[in-house]
Short mmCIF file of C-alpha atoms in Angstrom, two decimals:
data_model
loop_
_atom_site.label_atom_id
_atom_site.label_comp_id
_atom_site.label_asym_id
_atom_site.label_seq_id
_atom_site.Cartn_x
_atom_site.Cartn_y
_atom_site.Cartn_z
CA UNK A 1 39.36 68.55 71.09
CA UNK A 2 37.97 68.65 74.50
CA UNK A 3 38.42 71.17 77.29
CA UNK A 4 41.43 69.17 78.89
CA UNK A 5 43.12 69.36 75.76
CA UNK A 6 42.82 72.70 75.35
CA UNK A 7 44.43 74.13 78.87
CA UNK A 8 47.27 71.56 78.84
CA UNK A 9 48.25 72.59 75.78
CA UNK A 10 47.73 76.43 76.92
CA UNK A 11 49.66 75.42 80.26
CA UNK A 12 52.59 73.69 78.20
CA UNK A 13 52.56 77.12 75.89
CA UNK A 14 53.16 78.92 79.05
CA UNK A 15 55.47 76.61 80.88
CA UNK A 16 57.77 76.98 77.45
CA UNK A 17 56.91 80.89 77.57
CA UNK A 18 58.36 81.31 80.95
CA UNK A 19 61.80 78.80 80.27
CA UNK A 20 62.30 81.05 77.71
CA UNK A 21 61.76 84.05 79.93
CA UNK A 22 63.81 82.56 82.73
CA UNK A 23 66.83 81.50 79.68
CA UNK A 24 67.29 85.09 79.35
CA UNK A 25 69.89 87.20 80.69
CA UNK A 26 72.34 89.96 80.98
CA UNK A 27 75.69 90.98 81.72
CA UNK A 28 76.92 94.35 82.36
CA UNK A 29 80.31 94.80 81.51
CA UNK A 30 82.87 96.30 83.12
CA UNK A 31 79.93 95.08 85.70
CA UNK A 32 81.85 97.83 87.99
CA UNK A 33 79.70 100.02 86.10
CA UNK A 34 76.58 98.71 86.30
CA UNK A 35 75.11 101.67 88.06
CA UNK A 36 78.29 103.76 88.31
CA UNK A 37 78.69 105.99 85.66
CA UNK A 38 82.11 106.63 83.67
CA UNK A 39 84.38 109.74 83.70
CA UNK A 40 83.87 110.74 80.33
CA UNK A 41 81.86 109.65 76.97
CA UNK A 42 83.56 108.93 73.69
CA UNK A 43 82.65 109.20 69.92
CA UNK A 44 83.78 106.18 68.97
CA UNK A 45 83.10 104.64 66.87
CA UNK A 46 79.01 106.28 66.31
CA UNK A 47 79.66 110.02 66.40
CA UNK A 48 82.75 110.80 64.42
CA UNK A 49 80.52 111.30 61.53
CA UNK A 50 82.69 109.14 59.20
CA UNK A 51 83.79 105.69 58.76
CA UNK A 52 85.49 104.37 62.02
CA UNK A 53 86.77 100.73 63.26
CA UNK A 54 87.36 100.00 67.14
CA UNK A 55 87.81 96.62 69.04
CA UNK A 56 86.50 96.93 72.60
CA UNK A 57 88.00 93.93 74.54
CA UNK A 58 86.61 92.69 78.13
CA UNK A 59 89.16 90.85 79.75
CA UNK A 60 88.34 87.21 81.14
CA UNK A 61 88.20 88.06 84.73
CA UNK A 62 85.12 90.06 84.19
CA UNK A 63 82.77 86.94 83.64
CA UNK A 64 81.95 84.03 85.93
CA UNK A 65 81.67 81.49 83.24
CA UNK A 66 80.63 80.18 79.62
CA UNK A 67 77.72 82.24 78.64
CA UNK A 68 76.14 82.57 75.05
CA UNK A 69 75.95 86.13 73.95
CA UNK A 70 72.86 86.89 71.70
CA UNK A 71 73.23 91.02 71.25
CA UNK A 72 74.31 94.14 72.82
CA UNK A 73 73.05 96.91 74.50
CA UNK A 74 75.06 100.63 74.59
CA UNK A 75 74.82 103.58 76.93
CA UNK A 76 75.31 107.12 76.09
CA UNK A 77 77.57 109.33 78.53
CA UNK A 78 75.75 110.58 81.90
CA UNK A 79 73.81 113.53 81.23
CA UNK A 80 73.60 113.00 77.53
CA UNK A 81 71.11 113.06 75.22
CA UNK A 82 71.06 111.82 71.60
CA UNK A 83 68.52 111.76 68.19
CA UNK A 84 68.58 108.78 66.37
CA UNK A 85 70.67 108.05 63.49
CA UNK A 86 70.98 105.36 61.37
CA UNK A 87 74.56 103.89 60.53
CA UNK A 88 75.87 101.42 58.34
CA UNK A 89 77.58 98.75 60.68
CA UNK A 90 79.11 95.37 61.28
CA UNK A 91 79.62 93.48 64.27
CA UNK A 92 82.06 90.20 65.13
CA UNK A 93 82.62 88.59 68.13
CA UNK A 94 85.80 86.40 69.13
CA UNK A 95 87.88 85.43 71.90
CA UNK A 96 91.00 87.08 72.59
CA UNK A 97 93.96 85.40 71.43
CA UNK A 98 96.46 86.88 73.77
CA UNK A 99 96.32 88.18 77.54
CA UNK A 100 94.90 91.59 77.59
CA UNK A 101 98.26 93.65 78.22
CA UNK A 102 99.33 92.22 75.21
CA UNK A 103 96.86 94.12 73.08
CA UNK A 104 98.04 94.42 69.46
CA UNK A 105 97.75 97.76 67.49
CA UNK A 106 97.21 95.46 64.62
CA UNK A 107 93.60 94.22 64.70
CA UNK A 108 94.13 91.11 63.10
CA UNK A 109 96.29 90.00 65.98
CA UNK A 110 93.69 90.36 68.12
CA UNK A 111 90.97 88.46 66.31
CA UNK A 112 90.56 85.01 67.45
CA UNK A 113 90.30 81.69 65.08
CA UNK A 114 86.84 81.77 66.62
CA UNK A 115 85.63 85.48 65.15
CA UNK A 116 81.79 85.04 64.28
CA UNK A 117 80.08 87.86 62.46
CA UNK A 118 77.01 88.13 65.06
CA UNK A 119 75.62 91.13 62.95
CA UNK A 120 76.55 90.87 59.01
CA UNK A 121 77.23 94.49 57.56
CA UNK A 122 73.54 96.31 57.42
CA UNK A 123 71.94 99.67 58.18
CA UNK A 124 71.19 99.59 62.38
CA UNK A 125 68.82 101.81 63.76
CA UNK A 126 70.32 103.40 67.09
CA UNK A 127 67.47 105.00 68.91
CA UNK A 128 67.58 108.44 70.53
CA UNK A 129 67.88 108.93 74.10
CA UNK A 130 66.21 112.07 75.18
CA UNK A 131 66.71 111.11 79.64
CA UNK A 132 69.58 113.32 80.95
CA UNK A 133 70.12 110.64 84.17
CA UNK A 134 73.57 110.21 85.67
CA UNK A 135 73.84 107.55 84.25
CA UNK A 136 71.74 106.78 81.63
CA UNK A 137 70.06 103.72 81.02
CA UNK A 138 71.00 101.23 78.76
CA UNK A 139 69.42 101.28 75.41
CA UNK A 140 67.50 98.82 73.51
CA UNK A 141 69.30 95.60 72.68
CA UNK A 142 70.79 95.52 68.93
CA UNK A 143 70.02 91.71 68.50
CA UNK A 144 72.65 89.44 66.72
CA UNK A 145 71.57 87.62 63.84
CA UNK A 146 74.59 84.44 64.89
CA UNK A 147 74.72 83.80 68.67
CA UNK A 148 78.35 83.63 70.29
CA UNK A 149 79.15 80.93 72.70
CA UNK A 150 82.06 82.38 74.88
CA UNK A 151 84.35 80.74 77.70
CA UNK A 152 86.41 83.22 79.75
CA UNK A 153 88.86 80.01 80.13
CA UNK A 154 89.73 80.73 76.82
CA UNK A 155 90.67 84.64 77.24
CA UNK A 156 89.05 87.62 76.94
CA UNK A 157 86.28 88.79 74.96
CA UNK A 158 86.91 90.76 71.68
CA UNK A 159 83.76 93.09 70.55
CA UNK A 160 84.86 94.67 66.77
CA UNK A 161 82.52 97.52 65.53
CA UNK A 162 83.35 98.69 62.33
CA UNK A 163 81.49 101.55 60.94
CA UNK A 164 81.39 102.28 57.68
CA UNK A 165 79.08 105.47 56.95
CA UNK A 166 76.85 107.19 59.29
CA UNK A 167 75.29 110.48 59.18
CA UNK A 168 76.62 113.59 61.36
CA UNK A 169 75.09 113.97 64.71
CA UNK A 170 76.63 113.35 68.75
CA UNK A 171 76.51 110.01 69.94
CA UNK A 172 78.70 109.65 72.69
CA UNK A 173 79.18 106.14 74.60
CA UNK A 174 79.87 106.02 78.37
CA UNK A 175 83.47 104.85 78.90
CA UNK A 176 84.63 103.08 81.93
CA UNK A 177 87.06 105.08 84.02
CA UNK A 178 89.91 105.73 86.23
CA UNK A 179 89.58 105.23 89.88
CA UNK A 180 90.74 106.52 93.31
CA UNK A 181 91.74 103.64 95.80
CA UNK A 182 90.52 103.34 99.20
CA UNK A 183 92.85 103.43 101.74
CA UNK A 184 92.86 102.31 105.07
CA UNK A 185 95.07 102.53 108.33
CA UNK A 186 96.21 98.91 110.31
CA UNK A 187 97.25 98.07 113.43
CA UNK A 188 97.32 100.69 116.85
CA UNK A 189 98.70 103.85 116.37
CA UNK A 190 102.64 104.60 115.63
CA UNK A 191 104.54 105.50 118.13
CA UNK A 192 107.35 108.49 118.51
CA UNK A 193 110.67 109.24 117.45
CA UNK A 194 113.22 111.34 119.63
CA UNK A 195 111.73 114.59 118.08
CA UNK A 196 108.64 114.03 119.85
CA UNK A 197 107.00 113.07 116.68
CA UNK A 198 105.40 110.11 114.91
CA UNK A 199 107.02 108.22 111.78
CA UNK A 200 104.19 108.46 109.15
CA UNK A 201 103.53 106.50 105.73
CA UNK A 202 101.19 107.16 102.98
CA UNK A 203 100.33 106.23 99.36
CA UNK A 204 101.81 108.67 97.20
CA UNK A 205 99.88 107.19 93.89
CA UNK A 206 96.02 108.20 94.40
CA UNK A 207 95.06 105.89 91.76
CA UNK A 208 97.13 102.17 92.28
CA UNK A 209 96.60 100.39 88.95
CA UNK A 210 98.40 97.54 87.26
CA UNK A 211 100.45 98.33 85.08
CA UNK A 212 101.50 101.36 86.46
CA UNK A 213 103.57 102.68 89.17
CA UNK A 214 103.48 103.08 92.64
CA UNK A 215 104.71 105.66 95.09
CA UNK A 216 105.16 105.55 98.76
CA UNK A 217 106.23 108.41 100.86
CA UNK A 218 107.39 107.80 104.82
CA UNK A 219 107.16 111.27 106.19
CA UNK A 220 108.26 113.08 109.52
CA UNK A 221 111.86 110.68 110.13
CA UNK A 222 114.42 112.00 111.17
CA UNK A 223 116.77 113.70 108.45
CA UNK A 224 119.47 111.95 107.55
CA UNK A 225 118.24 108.72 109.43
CA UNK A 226 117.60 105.43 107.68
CA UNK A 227 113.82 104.57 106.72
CA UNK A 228 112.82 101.16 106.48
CA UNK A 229 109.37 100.08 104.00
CA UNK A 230 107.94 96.80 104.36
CA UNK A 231 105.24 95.34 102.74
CA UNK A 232 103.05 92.69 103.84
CA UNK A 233 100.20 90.14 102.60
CA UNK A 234 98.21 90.20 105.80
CA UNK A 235 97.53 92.07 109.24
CA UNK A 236 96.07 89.91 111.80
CA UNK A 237 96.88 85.90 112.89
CA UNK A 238 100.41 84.46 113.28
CA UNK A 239 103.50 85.09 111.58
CA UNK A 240 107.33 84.30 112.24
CA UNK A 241 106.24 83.13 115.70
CA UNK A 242 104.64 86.37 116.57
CA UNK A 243 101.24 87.78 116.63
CA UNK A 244 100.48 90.06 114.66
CA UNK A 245 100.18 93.15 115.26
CA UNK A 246 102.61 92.12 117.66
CA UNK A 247 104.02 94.76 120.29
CA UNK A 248 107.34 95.36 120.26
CA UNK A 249 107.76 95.93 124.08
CA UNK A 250 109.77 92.62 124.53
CA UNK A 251 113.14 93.90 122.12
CA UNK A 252 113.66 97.28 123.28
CA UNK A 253 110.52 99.35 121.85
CA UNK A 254 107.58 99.83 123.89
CA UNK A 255 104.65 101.01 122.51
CA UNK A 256 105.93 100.33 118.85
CA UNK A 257 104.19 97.64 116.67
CA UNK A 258 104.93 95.21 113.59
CA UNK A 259 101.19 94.80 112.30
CA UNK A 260 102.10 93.19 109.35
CA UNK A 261 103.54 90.45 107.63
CA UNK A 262 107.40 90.92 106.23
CA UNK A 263 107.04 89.83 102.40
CA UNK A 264 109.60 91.95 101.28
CA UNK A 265 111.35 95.37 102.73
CA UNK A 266 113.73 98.57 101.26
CA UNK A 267 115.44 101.07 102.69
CA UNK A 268 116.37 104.54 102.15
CA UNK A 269 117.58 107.55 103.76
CA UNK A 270 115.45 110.24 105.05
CA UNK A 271 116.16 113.55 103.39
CA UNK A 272 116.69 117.34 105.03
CA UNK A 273 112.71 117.01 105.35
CA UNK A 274 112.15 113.94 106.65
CA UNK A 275 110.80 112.43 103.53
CA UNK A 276 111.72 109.31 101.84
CA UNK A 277 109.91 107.91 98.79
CA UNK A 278 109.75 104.49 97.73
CA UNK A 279 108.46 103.44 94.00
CA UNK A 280 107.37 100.18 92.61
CA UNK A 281 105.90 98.64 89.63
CA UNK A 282 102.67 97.06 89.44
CA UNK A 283 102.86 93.92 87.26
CA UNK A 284 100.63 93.62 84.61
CA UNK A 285 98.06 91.46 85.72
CA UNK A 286 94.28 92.83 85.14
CA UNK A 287 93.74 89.82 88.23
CA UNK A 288 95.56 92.24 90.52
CA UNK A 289 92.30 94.31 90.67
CA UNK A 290 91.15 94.55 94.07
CA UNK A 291 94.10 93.20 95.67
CA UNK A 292 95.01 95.20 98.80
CA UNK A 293 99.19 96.49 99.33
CA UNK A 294 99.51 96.61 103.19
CA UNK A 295 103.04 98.78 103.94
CA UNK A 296 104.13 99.94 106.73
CA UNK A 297 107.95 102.25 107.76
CA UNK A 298 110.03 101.81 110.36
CA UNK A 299 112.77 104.10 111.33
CA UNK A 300 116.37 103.86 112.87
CA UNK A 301 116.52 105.90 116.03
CA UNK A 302 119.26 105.28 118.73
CA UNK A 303 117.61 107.46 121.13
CA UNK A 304 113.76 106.78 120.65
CA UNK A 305 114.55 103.39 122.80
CA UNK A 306 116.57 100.40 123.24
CA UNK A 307 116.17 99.15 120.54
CA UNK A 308 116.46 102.10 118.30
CA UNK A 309 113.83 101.56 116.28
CA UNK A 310 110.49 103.29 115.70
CA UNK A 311 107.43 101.90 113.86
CA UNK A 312 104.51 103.98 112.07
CA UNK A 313 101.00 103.08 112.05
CA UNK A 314 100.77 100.55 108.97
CA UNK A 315 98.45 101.12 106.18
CA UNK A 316 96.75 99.47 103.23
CA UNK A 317 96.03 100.72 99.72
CA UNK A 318 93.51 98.64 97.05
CA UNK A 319 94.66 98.38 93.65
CA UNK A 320 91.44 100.18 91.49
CA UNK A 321 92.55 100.40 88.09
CA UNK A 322 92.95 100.04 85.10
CA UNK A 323 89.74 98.42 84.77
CA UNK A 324 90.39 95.36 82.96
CA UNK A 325 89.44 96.36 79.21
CA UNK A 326 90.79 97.93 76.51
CA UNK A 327 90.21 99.13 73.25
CA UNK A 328 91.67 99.73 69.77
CA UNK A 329 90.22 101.62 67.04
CA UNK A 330 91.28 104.37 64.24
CA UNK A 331 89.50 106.54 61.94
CA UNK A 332 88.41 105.43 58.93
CA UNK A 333 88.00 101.35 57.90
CA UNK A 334 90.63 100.65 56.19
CA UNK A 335 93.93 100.83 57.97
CA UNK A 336 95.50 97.51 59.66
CA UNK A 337 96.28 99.21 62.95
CA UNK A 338 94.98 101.56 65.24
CA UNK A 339 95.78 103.44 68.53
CA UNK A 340 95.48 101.35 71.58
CA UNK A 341 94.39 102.27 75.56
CA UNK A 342 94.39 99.72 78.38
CA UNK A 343 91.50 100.64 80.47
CA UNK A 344 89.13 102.32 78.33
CA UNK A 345 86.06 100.48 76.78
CA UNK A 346 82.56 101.31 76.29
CA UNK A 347 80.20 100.39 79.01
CA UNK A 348 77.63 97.79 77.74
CA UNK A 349 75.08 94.98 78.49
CA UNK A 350 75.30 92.21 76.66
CA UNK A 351 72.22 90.13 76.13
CA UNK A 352 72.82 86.39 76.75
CA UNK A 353 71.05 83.09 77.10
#
């Protein structure tokens, strides 16, 4: 074999080498997480020293597309540390059958036709983690024996651990968490009431998640005077012939502003403190996350101005939570249903190619 032989064979090697290399990949999911660490770890399913069964589910909207998912990689709580123990485990992969609000305490309903044992029952090492970061890194992969070729079009992704011994010992799992929403004020400044002061508005709800409810409070109005809540979809460009935010110096109330969009408006009646409150349901739609709520109040006063109405500055809240995931699990392998939570999941890379 001569020379030239030799180094295109080498160069091929290495061309394949590095396709390989570039094949690889990863996916953090939630990827909210990715270098944000949870609010608190949990001991499920590797540190309840006994037999334990969870499905951690990923909802679609947390992947971009098709991807083929070749192991998994876990991370312990910020700040924890862990020796290594060896447990006796099982791993399957499917698609979710279902949307994820629909979550079944029964873990067969959640299994999909396409369930794939990626790791066959066996003893897994899981390696100790002696770094105390915030948070910690991920651990080494825990490669699957069957590959899983999963399309979010389908639905979610189903991850079922099931545990059946393991030794005692900590091992808790970072868990995704709860957030705060940011908040943010629109349009110029409100302007006053009769009193002398300004109508205000403000998310009640520090935490807007679908799924759950929603509180808005209009503050300062005057008692006994009738509050108006819109909410809108948008806060600058045209709308309803106006612009918004659109002055409202040409009907009667100078220095008083509509800065957003009318999609849909209530009413109540201020109370002896000037309060009125204003509560909504956030559908259940895991797609919802992100979405911003723009509201602002209007009040009814005959002698603020002609037109006897007063606006407050408007204001926008993002919906934060629940993180689209969810889990089901119980103690012990052998019972058909378990306790479900909507927005709880372990934190984990999946390795993909």
């Amino acid at each position: 074999m001569d020379v030239w032989t030799v180094r295109g064979a080498s160069a091929a090697a290495a061309l394949l080498l590095a396709a390989a290399s570039a094949a690889q990949g990863s996916l953090v999911a939630p990827p909210s997480h990715a270098a944000t660490e949870g609010t608190a770890g949990t001991d499920v399913p590797f540190g309840r020293r006994a037999p334990a069964r969870v499905q951690y589910v990923y909802d679609a909207v947390l992947f971009s597309g098709p991807v083929t998912i070749t192991g998994v990689q876990l991370r312990l709580d910020g700040g924890a540390v862990a020796d290594a123990k060896t447990v006796d485990c099982e791993i399957a992969l499917s698609t979710l059958p279902h949307p994820l609000v629909q979550l079944s305490p029964r873990f067969a309903h959640n299994r999909g036709a396409d369930e794939v044992a990626v790791l066959p029952r066996r003893l897994v090492e899981l390696p100790s983690q002696a770094s105390a970061s915030v948070p910690t890194p991920f651990l080494a992969p825990i490669s699957f024996d069957v590959p899983f070729a999963y399309d979010p079009r389908r639905g979610g992704l189903l991850m079922e651990l099931v545990v059946h011994g393991q030794p005692a010992g900590a091992y808790l799992l970072d868990v995704s968490y709860l957030c705060t929403s940011p908040t943010a004020a629109v349009g110029p400044a409100p302007c006053r009431q009769s009193s002398g002061l300004p109508l205000g508005v403000e998310s009640v709800t520090v935490g807007v998640q679908w799924g759950r409810p929603w509180i808005v409070r209009a503050f300062d109005a005057l008692p006994g005077e009738v509050v108006v809540l819109a909410l809108g979809t948008r806060e600058t460009g045209s709308w309803a012939g106006l612009q918004l935010p659109q002055e409202l110096a040409g009907v009667g109330a100078p220095g008083c502003f509509l800065s957003i969009d009318i999609a849909a408006s209530f009413y109540d009646v201020a109370t002896a403190d000037g309060a009125a409150r204003f509560t909504f349901a956030i559908p259940d739609d895991p797609q919802l996350l992100g979405k911003w709520m723009r509201f602002q109040a209007g009040g009814f006063d005959a002698a603020a101005n002609s037109l006897g109405l007063v606006t407050s500055q408007a204001q926008k809240v993002q919906i934060c939570g629940w993180e689209p995931v969810g889990r089901v699990w119980s103690e012990g392998v052998s019972s058909a249903s378990g306790a479900v939570e909507l927005g709880l999941s372990a934190v984990v890379q999946f390795t993909t190619k």
